[in-house]
Amino acid sequence: MSSVKLSQLVKKYGNLEVVKAIDLEVQPHEFVVLVGPSGCGKSTTLRMIAGLEEITGGSVSIEERVVNRVAPKDRDVAMVFQNYALYPHLNVAENIAFGLRIRKTPKAEVTTMVAEVAEILGLTDYLHRRPAELSGGQRQRVAMGRAIVRHPKVFLFDEPLSNLDAKLRSQMRAEIKRLHKRLEVTSIYVTHDQVEAMTLADRIVVMNDGIIEQVGTPMDLFLNPANTFVAGFIGSPPMNQLPARVGGTAEAPTAEIADQLLPLPPLPELAERIGAQVTVGIRPEHANVHKQGTNPIKVELELVETLGSEALLHTTLAEKPFIIKTETEGYYDMLHDVSSFTVNTDQVKVFDADTGRVFGQGAA
Ligand SMILES: Nc1ncnc2c1ncn2[C@@H]1O[C@H](COP(=O)(O)OP(=O)(O)O)[C@@H](O)[C@H]1O
Ligand SMILES: [Mg+2]
């Protein structure tokens, strides 16, 4: 049984199609993150699941029931937004209880439920404060309390942490993760931030321009991106991408990057493309500047950004930017002298230069 199922879901505004027949199944208890650049249709998709946006085509099912025509309040979902407008004149307890009160839940029950939720969220000592007397993180917790107290089948989050500063954001991220471990409510979480997606998700859905580019676990997407879009979106910094020409033979193909040769994995698609243009992908983490391997690739170092245990080396390769991520421990003095790197051939990705599709992977 799926918890939420989208089938050929379409949204049009006039002639503009902003969600283009997407299919997705979310399993019970799963934490799924929709990630993609601004304007790609994430919020629209979430709002169609919540019932806040009319569906142009296809269907939304919650626990096997098509809810296309079910009112938002009857879908048994709870949504947490970026702008979590709390009622300023109500205290924390009253804010959390608000939804229960309008549903005419008995008073004694409300008190118990609010106390329970406050305990889960660490708000017990703040129940009598007004929103103005709370920190940003506490206010965000109250907004989550309002959602949790209803015991919904599904939590929907739309960029709930975007208004918080970086430190608070990473704290709240961990809290949301702990909360999900404890409550195990199926959750769909929208963000444009790939770090949030990587750290929170059981599975990530990468969206782009109204379509789904790839669905997978965070490590799936990191190690096996289906195309150049996903390779360029997931990872920090994202995968380096270089135009190259395929040389060598079917058994031992190479990438010709300007006047340098990089061995490529012997993928069947490459055998048919000797002489053709491709895009070569190398993760910043996979470019090794410490180990003397065979076939070093020369780069020109422009800038070293030291982050502490790691450093980013901004280099150019065939006049294109190429970033190397490396540890600093024991190497720090050498980083300013880097002039080449080596890479394991099996960590080099090759993409079709026209379609951006990766070679050597079944259909994603
Ligand atoms: N009410 C609307 N009328 C017309 N276009 C809209 C409306 N709401 C959103 N859009 C457009 O739909 C696209 C997707 O929007 P949205 O789902 O909010 O993107 P995201 O949440 O991924 O940033 C955008 O191009 C946006 O401009
Ligand atoms: Mg949005």
GROMACS .gro file of C-alpha atoms and ligand atoms in nm:
model
  392
    1MET     CA    1   0.000   0.000   0.000
    2SER     CA    2   0.130   0.342  -0.084
    3SER     CA    3   0.072   0.631   0.147
    4VAL     CA    4   0.058   0.897  -0.123
    5LYS     CA    5   0.039   0.829  -0.494
    6LEU     CA    6   0.058   1.080  -0.777
    7SER     CA    7  -0.051   0.949  -1.117
    8GLN     CA    8   0.014   1.154  -1.430
    9LEU     CA    9  -0.042   1.463  -1.219
   10VAL     CA   10  -0.071   1.782  -1.424
   11LYS     CA   11  -0.109   2.148  -1.331
   12LYS     CA   12  -0.167   2.420  -1.587
   13TYR     CA   13  -0.206   2.792  -1.530
   14GLY     CA   14  -0.380   2.896  -1.850
   15ASN     CA   15  -0.163   2.752  -2.125
   16LEU     CA   16   0.140   2.724  -1.902
   17GLU     CA   17   0.202   2.369  -1.784
   18VAL     CA   18   0.397   2.390  -1.458
   19VAL     CA   19   0.361   2.025  -1.347
   20LYS     CA   20   0.393   1.787  -1.640
   21ALA     CA   21   0.229   1.449  -1.580
   22ILE     CA   22   0.442   1.332  -1.289
   23ASP     CA   23   0.419   0.989  -1.125
   24LEU     CA   24   0.535   0.925  -0.770
   25GLU     CA   25   0.461   0.674  -0.495
   26VAL     CA   26   0.544   0.753  -0.135
   27GLN     CA   27   0.560   0.452   0.098
   28PRO     CA   28   0.412   0.447   0.449
   29HIS     CA   29   0.645   0.612   0.707
   30GLU     CA   30   0.872   0.737   0.432
   31PHE     CA   31   1.036   1.083   0.437
   32VAL     CA   32   1.045   1.205   0.077
   33VAL     CA   33   1.202   1.536  -0.021
   34LEU     CA   34   1.108   1.721  -0.340
   35VAL     CA   35   1.408   1.930  -0.441
   36GLY     CA   36   1.477   2.148  -0.742
   37PRO     CA   37   1.543   2.506  -0.846
   38SER     CA   38   1.298   2.783  -0.771
   39GLY     CA   39   0.993   2.774  -0.998
   40CYS     CA   40   1.021   2.404  -1.095
   41GLY     CA   41   0.678   2.316  -0.952
   42LYS     CA   42   0.755   2.181  -0.604
   43SER     CA   43   0.508   2.395  -0.408
   44THR     CA   44   0.240   2.350  -0.672
   45THR     CA   45   0.279   1.971  -0.642
   46LEU     CA   46   0.261   1.985  -0.261
   47ARG     CA   47  -0.041   2.213  -0.270
   48MET     CA   48  -0.221   1.974  -0.506
   49ILE     CA   49  -0.156   1.693  -0.253
   50ALA     CA   50  -0.294   1.915   0.025
   51GLY     CA   51  -0.596   2.008  -0.186
   52LEU     CA   52  -0.510   2.378  -0.186
   53GLU     CA   53  -0.463   2.385  -0.562
   54GLU     CA   54  -0.699   2.242  -0.819
   55ILE     CA   55  -0.565   1.952  -1.027
   56THR     CA   56  -0.566   1.996  -1.406
   57GLY     CA   57  -0.509   1.629  -1.489
   58GLY     CA   58  -0.424   1.293  -1.333
   59SER     CA   59  -0.488   1.204  -0.972
   60VAL     CA   60  -0.369   1.223  -0.613
   61SER     CA   61  -0.438   0.926  -0.383
   62ILE     CA   62  -0.388   0.913  -0.009
   63GLU     CA   63  -0.385   0.560   0.134
   64GLU     CA   64  -0.531   0.424  -0.190
   65ARG     CA   65  -0.823   0.669  -0.197
   66VAL     CA   66  -0.837   0.918  -0.486
   67VAL     CA   67  -0.880   1.256  -0.318
   68ASN     CA   68  -0.904   1.483  -0.625
   69ARG     CA   69  -1.243   1.604  -0.511
   70VAL     CA   70  -1.192   1.580  -0.135
   71ALA     CA   71  -1.171   1.910   0.054
   72PRO     CA   72  -0.835   1.991   0.217
   73LYS     CA   73  -0.973   1.955   0.569
   74ASP     CA   74  -1.099   1.604   0.491
   75ARG     CA   75  -0.770   1.476   0.343
   76ASP     CA   76  -0.611   1.413   0.681
   77VAL     CA   77  -0.289   1.591   0.590
   78ALA     CA   78  -0.115   1.868   0.783
   79MET     CA   79   0.098   2.130   0.620
   80VAL     CA   80   0.383   2.339   0.763
   81PHE     CA   81   0.479   2.645   0.558
   82GLN     CA   82   0.775   2.877   0.541
   83ASN     CA   83   0.553   3.159   0.667
   84TYR     CA   84   0.399   2.982   0.963
   85ALA     CA   85   0.162   3.260   1.067
   86LEU     CA   86   0.094   3.198   1.435
   87TYR     CA   87  -0.194   3.384   1.601
   88PRO     CA   88  -0.010   3.668   1.779
   89HIS     CA   89  -0.277   3.721   2.046
   90LEU     CA   90  -0.291   3.350   2.142
   91ASN     CA   91  -0.032   3.180   2.361
   92VAL     CA   92   0.160   2.867   2.259
   93ALA     CA   93  -0.094   2.625   2.405
   94GLU     CA   94  -0.382   2.804   2.232
   95ASN     CA   95  -0.194   2.818   1.902
   96ILE     CA   96  -0.127   2.446   1.912
   97ALA     CA   97  -0.486   2.373   2.014
   98PHE     CA   98  -0.646   2.599   1.755
   99GLY     CA   99  -0.717   2.329   1.494
  100LEU     CA  100  -0.857   2.095   1.758
  101ARG     CA  101  -1.088   2.364   1.897
  102ILE     CA  102  -1.245   2.440   1.560
  103ARG     CA  103  -1.301   2.066   1.522
  104LYS     CA  104  -1.487   2.074   1.857
  105THR     CA  105  -1.253   1.830   2.030
  106PRO     CA  106  -1.350   1.798   2.401
  107LYS     CA  107  -1.157   2.034   2.625
  108ALA     CA  108  -0.995   1.772   2.850
  109GLU     CA  109  -0.871   1.584   2.543
  110VAL     CA  110  -0.727   1.905   2.396
  111THR     CA  111  -0.533   1.972   2.716
  112THR     CA  112  -0.381   1.623   2.714
  113MET     CA  113  -0.294   1.636   2.345
  114VAL     CA  114  -0.135   1.979   2.371
  115ALA     CA  115   0.071   1.871   2.672
  116GLU     CA  116   0.191   1.562   2.485
  117VAL     CA  117   0.291   1.760   2.175
  118ALA     CA  118   0.461   2.029   2.384
  119GLU     CA  119   0.664   1.759   2.555
  120ILE     CA  120   0.773   1.612   2.221
  121LEU     CA  121   0.879   1.953   2.094
  122GLY     CA  122   1.037   2.081   2.415
  123LEU     CA  123   0.776   2.356   2.453
  124THR     CA  124   0.636   2.257   2.793
  125ASP     CA  125   0.788   2.558   2.969
  126TYR     CA  126   0.662   2.801   2.707
  127LEU     CA  127   0.294   2.711   2.684
  128HIS     CA  128   0.179   3.045   2.828
  129ARG     CA  129   0.401   3.267   2.615
  130ARG     CA  130   0.281   3.464   2.314
  131PRO     CA  131   0.462   3.417   1.978
  132ALA     CA  132   0.633   3.756   2.019
  133GLU     CA  133   0.805   3.621   2.332
  134LEU     CA  134   0.960   3.324   2.148
  135SER     CA  135   1.276   3.276   1.941
  136GLY     CA  136   1.251   3.191   1.569
  137GLY     CA  137   1.321   2.826   1.637
  138GLN     CA  138   1.057   2.807   1.909
  139ARG     CA  139   0.801   2.968   1.680
  140GLN     CA  140   0.883   2.712   1.412
  141ARG     CA  141   0.832   2.437   1.671
  142VAL     CA  142   0.488   2.577   1.760
  143ALA     CA  143   0.399   2.567   1.390
  144MET     CA  144   0.502   2.202   1.381
  145GLY     CA  145   0.307   2.141   1.701
  146ARG     CA  146  -0.008   2.263   1.529
  147ALA     CA  147   0.048   2.002   1.258
  148ILE     CA  148   0.148   1.715   1.487
  149VAL     CA  149  -0.141   1.754   1.730
  150ARG     CA  150  -0.389   1.654   1.461
  151HIS     CA  151  -0.226   1.312   1.409
  152PRO     CA  152  -0.249   1.343   1.032
  153LYS     CA  153  -0.179   1.059   0.787
  154VAL     CA  154   0.074   1.276   0.606
  155PHE     CA  155   0.290   1.577   0.691
  156LEU     CA  156   0.355   1.824   0.413
  157PHE     CA  157   0.638   2.073   0.460
  158ASP     CA  158   0.700   2.364   0.223
  159GLU     CA  159   1.046   2.515   0.287
  160PRO     CA  160   0.973   2.534   0.661
  161LEU     CA  161   1.327   2.640   0.751
  162SER     CA  162   1.396   2.901   0.483
  163ASN     CA  163   1.334   3.197   0.714
  164LEU     CA  164   1.580   3.082   0.980
  165ASP     CA  165   1.949   3.166   1.001
  166ALA     CA  166   2.204   2.901   0.903
  167LYS     CA  167   2.278   2.772   1.253
  168LEU     CA  168   1.914   2.746   1.355
  169ARG     CA  169   1.833   2.584   1.024
  170SER     CA  170   2.073   2.298   1.085
  171GLN     CA  171   1.943   2.257   1.442
  172MET     CA  172   1.582   2.246   1.325
  173ARG     CA  173   1.679   2.006   1.047
  174ALA     CA  174   1.807   1.762   1.308
  175GLU     CA  175   1.491   1.815   1.514
  176ILE     CA  176   1.266   1.739   1.219
  177LYS     CA  177   1.466   1.422   1.155
  178ARG     CA  178   1.436   1.314   1.521
  179LEU     CA  179   1.066   1.394   1.516
  180HIS     CA  180   1.016   1.177   1.210
  181LYS     CA  181   1.205   0.890   1.374
  182ARG     CA  182   0.978   0.917   1.675
  183LEU     CA  183   0.640   0.971   1.506
  184GLU     CA  184   0.705   0.785   1.179
  185VAL     CA  185   0.440   0.986   0.995
  186THR     CA  186   0.473   0.978   0.617
  187SER     CA  187   0.627   1.312   0.519
  188ILE     CA  188   0.672   1.505   0.196
  189TYR     CA  189   0.914   1.794   0.231
  190VAL     CA  190   0.982   2.063  -0.028
  191THR     CA  191   1.309   2.254  -0.043
  192HIS     CA  192   1.538   2.417  -0.297
  193ASP     CA  193   1.834   2.331  -0.073
  194GLN     CA  194   2.010   2.010  -0.173
  195VAL     CA  195   2.189   1.985   0.164
  196GLU     CA  196   1.851   1.976   0.339
  197ALA     CA  197   1.736   1.715   0.090
  198MET     CA  198   2.047   1.499   0.137
  199THR     CA  199   2.033   1.510   0.517
  200LEU     CA  200   1.658   1.461   0.569
  201ALA     CA  201   1.537   1.229   0.296
  202ASP     CA  202   1.484   0.858   0.281
  203ARG     CA  203   1.435   0.926  -0.090
  204ILE     CA  204   1.490   1.243  -0.288
  205VAL     CA  205   1.280   1.347  -0.588
  206VAL     CA  206   1.475   1.587  -0.810
  207MET     CA  207   1.240   1.813  -1.004
  208ASN     CA  208   1.321   2.046  -1.291
  209ASP     CA  209   1.081   2.251  -1.499
  210GLY     CA  210   0.770   2.054  -1.403
  211ILE     CA  211   0.915   1.706  -1.450
  212ILE     CA  212   1.088   1.452  -1.224
  213GLU     CA  213   1.451   1.407  -1.328
  214GLN     CA  214   1.535   1.123  -1.086
  215VAL     CA  215   1.412   0.954  -0.769
  216GLY     CA  216   1.650   0.776  -0.534
  217THR     CA  217   1.818   0.760  -0.196
  218PRO     CA  218   2.060   1.045  -0.126
  219MET     CA  219   2.360   0.820  -0.194
  220ASP     CA  220   2.201   0.685  -0.516
  221LEU     CA  221   2.172   1.035  -0.651
  222PHE     CA  222   2.520   1.128  -0.535
  223LEU     CA  223   2.693   0.823  -0.680
  224ASN     CA  224   2.471   0.747  -0.978
  225PRO     CA  225   2.309   1.062  -1.115
  226ALA     CA  226   2.088   0.979  -1.413
  227ASN     CA  227   2.181   1.292  -1.604
  228THR     CA  228   2.382   1.614  -1.603
  229PHE     CA  229   2.102   1.804  -1.431
  230VAL     CA  230   2.104   1.580  -1.124
  231ALA     CA  231   2.487   1.565  -1.131
  232GLY     CA  232   2.492   1.945  -1.129
  233PHE     CA  233   2.230   1.982  -0.857
  234ILE     CA  234   2.323   1.722  -0.596
  235GLY     CA  235   2.652   1.749  -0.408
  236SER     CA  236   2.830   2.046  -0.264
  237PRO     CA  237   3.004   2.159  -0.470
  238PRO     CA  238   2.823   1.970  -0.749
  239MET     CA  239   2.989   1.736  -0.998
  240ASN     CA  240   3.244   1.895  -1.234
  241GLN     CA  241   3.135   1.863  -1.596
  242LEU     CA  242   3.374   1.891  -1.888
  243PRO     CA  243   3.317   1.871  -2.263
  244ALA     CA  244   3.538   1.600  -2.415
  245ARG     CA  245   3.583   1.390  -2.724
  246VAL     CA  246   3.581   1.010  -2.704
  247GLY     CA  247   3.909   0.856  -2.822
  248GLY     CA  248   4.088   0.525  -2.776
  249THR     CA  249   3.916   0.194  -2.850
  250ALA     CA  250   3.598   0.017  -2.743
  251GLU     CA  251   3.797  -0.183  -2.486
  252ALA     CA  252   3.997   0.115  -2.362
  253PRO     CA  253   3.811   0.437  -2.435
  254THR     CA  254   3.957   0.770  -2.334
  255ALA     CA  255   3.828   1.124  -2.301
  256GLU     CA  256   4.027   1.383  -2.490
  257ILE     CA  257   4.005   1.699  -2.280
  258ALA     CA  258   4.197   1.963  -2.477
  259ASP     CA  259   4.538   1.792  -2.515
  260GLN     CA  260   4.504   1.558  -2.215
  261LEU     CA  261   4.384   1.197  -2.208
  262LEU     CA  262   4.164   1.059  -1.931
  263PRO     CA  263   4.086   0.685  -1.933
  264LEU     CA  264   3.710   0.615  -1.934
  265PRO     CA  265   3.522   0.308  -1.812
  266PRO     CA  266   3.458   0.063  -2.102
  267LEU     CA  267   3.084   0.137  -2.133
  268PRO     CA  268   2.892  -0.020  -2.424
  269GLU     CA  269   2.756   0.322  -2.528
  270LEU     CA  270   3.111   0.455  -2.569
  271ALA     CA  271   3.209   0.180  -2.813
  272GLU     CA  272   2.961   0.331  -3.060
  273ARG     CA  273   3.080   0.684  -2.996
  274ILE     CA  274   3.452   0.689  -3.066
  275GLY     CA  275   3.515   1.037  -3.206
  276ALA     CA  276   3.192   1.182  -3.066
  277GLN     CA  277   3.149   1.463  -2.812
  278VAL     CA  278   3.043   1.369  -2.458
  279THR     CA  279   3.031   1.536  -2.116
  280VAL     CA  280   3.266   1.392  -1.858
  281GLY     CA  281   3.166   1.419  -1.490
  282ILE     CA  282   3.404   1.404  -1.194
  283ARG     CA  283   3.293   1.471  -0.835
  284PRO     CA  284   3.511   1.722  -0.648
  285GLU     CA  285   3.563   1.453  -0.380
  286HIS     CA  286   3.687   1.197  -0.632
  287ALA     CA  287   3.971   1.408  -0.771
  288ASN     CA  288   4.272   1.296  -0.569
  289VAL     CA  289   4.567   1.532  -0.529
  290HIS     CA  290   4.759   1.331  -0.271
  291LYS     CA  291   4.805   0.992  -0.427
  292GLN     CA  292   5.050   0.957  -0.713
  293GLY     CA  293   4.843   0.754  -0.956
  294THR     CA  294   4.876   0.683  -1.325
  295ASN     CA  295   4.746   0.936  -1.580
  296PRO     CA  296   4.760   1.253  -1.373
  297ILE     CA  297   4.542   1.529  -1.518
  298LYS     CA  298   4.704   1.873  -1.513
  299VAL     CA  299   4.509   2.167  -1.376
  300GLU     CA  300   4.586   2.530  -1.304
  301LEU     CA  301   4.525   2.626  -0.944
  302GLU     CA  302   4.356   2.963  -0.900
  303LEU     CA  303   4.232   2.972  -0.543
  304VAL     CA  304   4.238   2.764  -0.225
  305GLU     CA  305   3.933   2.790   0.004
  306THR     CA  306   4.009   2.638   0.341
  307LEU     CA  307   3.707   2.512   0.533
  308GLY     CA  308   3.895   2.347   0.821
  309SER     CA  309   3.923   1.972   0.783
  310GLU     CA  310   3.856   2.016   0.412
  311ALA     CA  311   3.962   2.260   0.141
  312LEU     CA  312   3.820   2.349  -0.198
  313LEU     CA  313   4.078   2.395  -0.472
  314HIS     CA  314   3.940   2.616  -0.749
  315THR     CA  315   4.127   2.521  -1.063
  316THR     CA  316   4.081   2.537  -1.437
  317LEU     CA  317   4.099   2.242  -1.670
  318ALA     CA  318   4.083   2.304  -2.046
  319GLU     CA  319   3.974   2.659  -1.961
  320LYS     CA  320   3.673   2.535  -1.765
  321PRO     CA  321   3.632   2.571  -1.387
  322PHE     CA  322   3.714   2.250  -1.204
  323ILE     CA  323   3.676   2.219  -0.826
  324ILE     CA  324   3.864   1.967  -0.614
  325LYS     CA  325   3.755   1.890  -0.258
  326THR     CA  326   4.028   1.749  -0.041
  327GLU     CA  327   4.115   1.691   0.322
  328THR     CA  328   4.372   1.921   0.480
  329GLU     CA  329   4.506   1.704   0.764
  330GLY     CA  330   4.873   1.636   0.692
  331TYR     CA  331   4.854   1.805   0.351
  332TYR     CA  332   4.785   2.165   0.430
  333ASP     CA  333   5.126   2.300   0.328
  334MET     CA  334   5.106   2.125  -0.008
  335LEU     CA  335   4.766   2.252  -0.119
  336HIS     CA  336   4.901   2.570  -0.278
  337ASP     CA  337   5.133   2.368  -0.501
  338VAL     CA  338   4.870   2.137  -0.652
  339SER     CA  339   4.906   2.111  -1.030
  340SER     CA  340   4.739   1.779  -1.110
  341PHE     CA  341   4.499   1.514  -0.982
  342THR     CA  342   4.424   1.147  -1.041
  343VAL     CA  343   4.085   0.979  -1.040
  344ASN     CA  344   3.968   0.617  -1.030
  345THR     CA  345   3.830   0.532  -1.373
  346ASP     CA  346   3.518   0.374  -1.221
  347GLN     CA  347   3.433   0.708  -1.056
  348VAL     CA  348   3.434   0.895  -1.387
  349LYS     CA  349   3.083   0.951  -1.526
  350VAL     CA  350   3.011   1.000  -1.896
  351PHE     CA  351   2.700   1.174  -2.024
  352ASP     CA  352   2.549   1.212  -2.369
  353ALA     CA  353   2.651   1.561  -2.487
  354ASP     CA  354   2.307   1.625  -2.642
  355THR     CA  355   2.055   1.469  -2.403
  356GLY     CA  356   2.261   1.486  -2.083
  357ARG     CA  357   2.175   1.121  -2.005
  358VAL     CA  358   2.437   0.919  -1.825
  359PHE     CA  359   2.592   0.616  -1.997
  360GLY     CA  360   2.621   0.276  -1.831
  361GLN     CA  361   2.306   0.294  -1.620
  362GLY     CA  362   1.967   0.140  -1.696
  363ALA     CA  363   1.669   0.371  -1.741
  364ALA     CA  364   1.621   0.567  -1.420
  365LIG     N1  365  -0.118   3.125  -0.931
  365LIG     C1  366  -0.029   3.112  -1.030
  365LIG     N2  367  -0.054   3.163  -1.154
  365LIG     C2  368   0.033   3.149  -1.255
  365LIG     N3  369   0.153   3.087  -1.243
  365LIG     C3  370   0.185   3.037  -1.122
  365LIG     C4  371   0.096   3.047  -1.010
  365LIG     N4  372   0.156   2.986  -0.904
  365LIG     C5  373   0.276   2.943  -0.948
  365LIG     N5  374   0.293   2.973  -1.080
  365LIG     C6  375   0.409   2.935  -1.161
  365LIG     O1  376   0.425   2.795  -1.158
  365LIG     C7  377   0.561   2.761  -1.157
  365LIG     C8  378   0.591   2.669  -1.040
  365LIG     O2  379   0.574   2.738  -0.920
  365LIG     P1  380   0.602   2.674  -0.779
  365LIG     O3  381   0.535   2.543  -0.769
  365LIG     O4  382   0.568   2.774  -0.675
  365LIG     O5  383   0.761   2.653  -0.784
  365LIG     P2  384   0.864   2.611  -0.668
  365LIG     O6  385   0.787   2.585  -0.545
  365LIG     O7  386   0.934   2.490  -0.721
  365LIG     O8  387   0.958   2.726  -0.655
  365LIG     C9  388   0.640   2.890  -1.154
  365LIG     O9  389   0.682   2.919  -1.283
  365LIG    C10  390   0.539   2.990  -1.105
  365LIG    O10  391   0.567   3.119  -1.156
  366MG      MG  392   0.795   2.687  -0.359
   0.00000   0.00000   0.00000
